[in-house]
Amino acid sequence: MKKVLMICLCVFYFSCNINAQKNKEESPKVFKISKTKAEWKSQLTDLQYYVLREAGTERPFTSPLNKNYEEGTYVCAACQTPLFKSEHKFDSGSGWPSFDREIKGNVAFSVDYNIGVARTEEHCATCGGHLGHVFNDGPRNTTGKRHCINGAALTFIPKKKS
């Protein structure tokens, strides 16, 4: 009987905790670029739509941008907003393109609890597209941040050679 009671109390505790976290979510933010589901689906590939509009995650080590070391700018695949510069990219070994900093003002942050713990989620500040997450395990000699970004959320614009 004690085991059943303990299990019931644990289930009750965790369900209340999850609901409390859900209630902390902010009201939906309005972004400069807003499109219907159909408009986004017609503009983006299936993988881009899954990542950017449904907050999905691409499989690690599948993005060609993960090992791209050319000079240039990484922009939002949905709206072309500049998000990251190549000089701030590093190989984190995680399987996703990683940067130690964003282009200030072009990336928005929120908290998600999708895996049961709080994580800082990154969005394009212009269209709201999901980019990835930021962690505090980046290069210590720069910012200490690791912006772990889905390659499908990005388009790379090479630097023009003069």
C-alpha positions as a printed NumPy array, in Angstrom:
array([[  0.   ,   0.   ,   0.   ],
       [  2.855,   2.376,   0.839],
       [  4.401,   1.802,  -2.605],
       [  1.142,   2.664,  -4.371],
       [  0.773,   5.815,  -2.283],
       [  4.366,   6.868,  -3.038],
       [  3.874,   6.293,  -6.754],
       [  0.664,   8.329,  -6.732],
       [  2.384,  11.173,  -4.867],
       [  5.302,  11.155,  -7.336],
       [  2.961,  11.241, -10.336],
       [  0.961,  14.078,  -8.76 ],
       [  4.121,  16.051,  -7.937],
       [  5.608,  15.782, -11.434],
       [  2.321,  16.533, -13.187],
       [  1.877,  19.672, -11.091],
       [  5.482,  20.675, -11.755],
       [  5.072,  20.256, -15.513],
       [  1.838,  22.271, -15.517],
       [  3.481,  25.029, -13.484],
       [  6.284,  25.218, -16.034],
       [  3.786,  25.386, -18.888],
       [  2.014,  28.276, -17.188],
       [  5.295,  30.212, -17.075],
       [  5.458,  30.303, -20.872],
       [  5.277,  33.752, -22.345],
       [  2.435,  34.88 , -24.553],
       [  3.129,  34.363, -28.252],
       [  5.495,  36.973, -29.639],
       [  4.617,  38.838, -32.793],
       [  7.436,  38.859, -35.358],
       [  8.034,  41.296, -38.261],
       [  7.503,  38.519, -40.794],
       [  4.416,  36.414, -40.256],
       [  3.035,  33.905, -42.758],
       [  0.386,  31.231, -42.805],
       [  1.275,  27.571, -42.446],
       [  0.582,  27.1  , -46.174],
       [  2.852,  30.018, -47.123],
       [  5.725,  28.647, -45.019],
       [  5.209,  25.126, -46.433],
       [  5.367,  26.43 , -50.004],
       [  8.573,  28.383, -49.302],
       [ 10.557,  25.873, -47.222],
       [ 11.712,  22.298, -47.775],
       [ 10.109,  19.64 , -45.581],
       [ 13.172,  19.572, -43.302],
       [ 13.357,  23.365, -43.067],
       [  9.654,  23.527, -42.2  ],
       [ 10.063,  20.819, -39.553],
       [ 12.993,  22.631, -37.926],
       [ 12.002,  26.285, -38.333],
       [  8.226,  26.124, -37.892],
       [  7.726,  22.996, -35.741],
       [ 10.848,  23.409, -33.546],
       [ 12.246,  20.111, -34.798],
       [ 15.852,  18.967, -34.733],
       [ 17.772,  17.621, -37.694],
       [ 19.873,  14.499, -37.195],
       [ 23.439,  15.298, -36.055],
       [ 26.257,  15.238, -38.62 ],
       [ 23.802,  15.53 , -41.56 ],
       [ 24.128,  19.232, -42.385],
       [ 26.755,  20.222, -44.955],
       [ 27.084,  23.491, -43.005],
       [ 28.494,  21.628, -40.004],
       [ 31.911,  21.339, -41.698],
       [ 31.711,  24.543, -43.754],
       [ 34.763,  26.705, -43.049],
       [ 34.369,  29.361, -45.744],
       [ 34.184,  33.049, -44.834],
       [ 30.707,  34.521, -44.906],
       [ 27.443,  34.958, -43.06 ],
       [ 24.842,  32.451, -41.954],
       [ 21.32 ,  33.788, -42.493],
       [ 17.861,  32.517, -41.591],
       [ 16.711,  30.04 , -44.262],
       [ 13.162,  31.42 , -43.961],
       [ 13.678,  35.188, -44.118],
       [ 17.382,  35.815, -44.859],
       [ 18.064,  37.713, -41.62 ],
       [ 21.829,  37.587, -40.845],
       [ 22.244,  35.464, -37.693],
       [ 25.877,  34.306, -37.333],
       [ 29.276,  35.211, -38.808],
       [ 31.746,  32.582, -39.982],
       [ 34.525,  33.956, -37.765],
       [ 32.446,  32.968, -34.725],
       [ 31.883,  29.377, -35.905],
       [ 33.762,  26.495, -34.281],
       [ 33.724,  22.703, -34.4  ],
       [ 32.005,  21.641, -31.189],
       [ 31.958,  17.957, -32.115],
       [ 28.196,  17.94 , -31.475],
       [ 27.222,  17.311, -35.099],
       [ 25.502,  20.674, -35.565],
       [ 26.937,  24.021, -36.705],
       [ 28.101,  25.843, -33.586],
       [ 28.917,  29.488, -32.942],
       [ 30.254,  31.303, -29.879],
       [ 28.04 ,  34.347, -30.449],
       [ 25.096,  35.581, -32.495],
       [ 24.653,  38.801, -34.438],
       [ 23.159,  40.975, -31.695],
       [ 19.498,  41.866, -32.129],
       [ 18.858,  39.257, -34.835],
       [ 18.392,  36.256, -32.546],
       [ 15.61 ,  36.031, -29.959],
       [ 15.724,  33.765, -26.914],
       [ 13.095,  31.894, -24.916],
       [ 13.011,  28.979, -22.492],
       [ 11.657,  25.577, -23.447],
       [ 10.975,  22.56 , -21.242],
       [ 10.5  ,  20.046, -24.076],
       [ 12.868,  17.503, -22.543],
       [ 11.805,  18.156, -18.942],
       [ 14.527,  20.673, -18.073],
       [ 14.872,  24.339, -18.908],
       [ 16.911,  25.107, -22.035],
       [ 17.522,  28.417, -23.764],
       [ 15.945,  28.175, -27.198],
       [ 17.009,  30.429, -30.062],
       [ 14.7  ,  31.907, -32.705],
       [ 15.153,  34.217, -35.648],
       [ 14.135,  37.617, -34.255],
       [ 12.534,  38.556, -37.595],
       [ 10.329,  35.539, -38.422],
       [ 10.385,  33.509, -35.19 ],
       [ 11.882,  30.422, -36.827],
       [ 13.385,  27.878, -34.415],
       [ 17.169,  27.77 , -34.786],
       [ 18.424,  25.589, -31.928],
       [ 19.649,  26.117, -28.369],
       [ 22.457,  27.92 , -26.579],
       [ 24.583,  26.239, -23.9  ],
       [ 27.338,  27.386, -21.531],
       [ 29.933,  24.845, -22.711],
       [ 31.492,  26.812, -25.571],
       [ 35.077,  28.034, -25.988],
       [ 36.331,  29.468, -22.695],
       [ 38.754,  31.81 , -24.48 ],
       [ 35.863,  33.705, -26.137],
       [ 32.29 ,  33.835, -24.811],
       [ 31.934,  30.397, -23.22 ],
       [ 28.705,  29.977, -25.219],
       [ 27.818,  27.261, -27.728],
       [ 24.994,  28.235, -30.026],
       [ 24.034,  24.774, -31.289],
       [ 22.113,  25.492, -34.5  ],
       [ 20.247,  23.272, -36.956],
       [ 21.93 ,  23.607, -40.357],
       [ 18.487,  23.324, -41.984],
       [ 17.563,  26.641, -40.328],
       [ 20.471,  28.399, -42.049],
       [ 21.57 ,  29.504, -45.486],
       [ 25.235,  30.338, -45.972],
       [ 26.151,  33.5  , -47.901],
       [ 29.865,  33.423, -48.863],
       [ 31.928,  36.572, -48.422],
       [ 32.436,  38.34 , -51.732],
       [ 36.03 ,  38.193, -52.853],
       [ 37.45 ,  41.539, -53.895]])
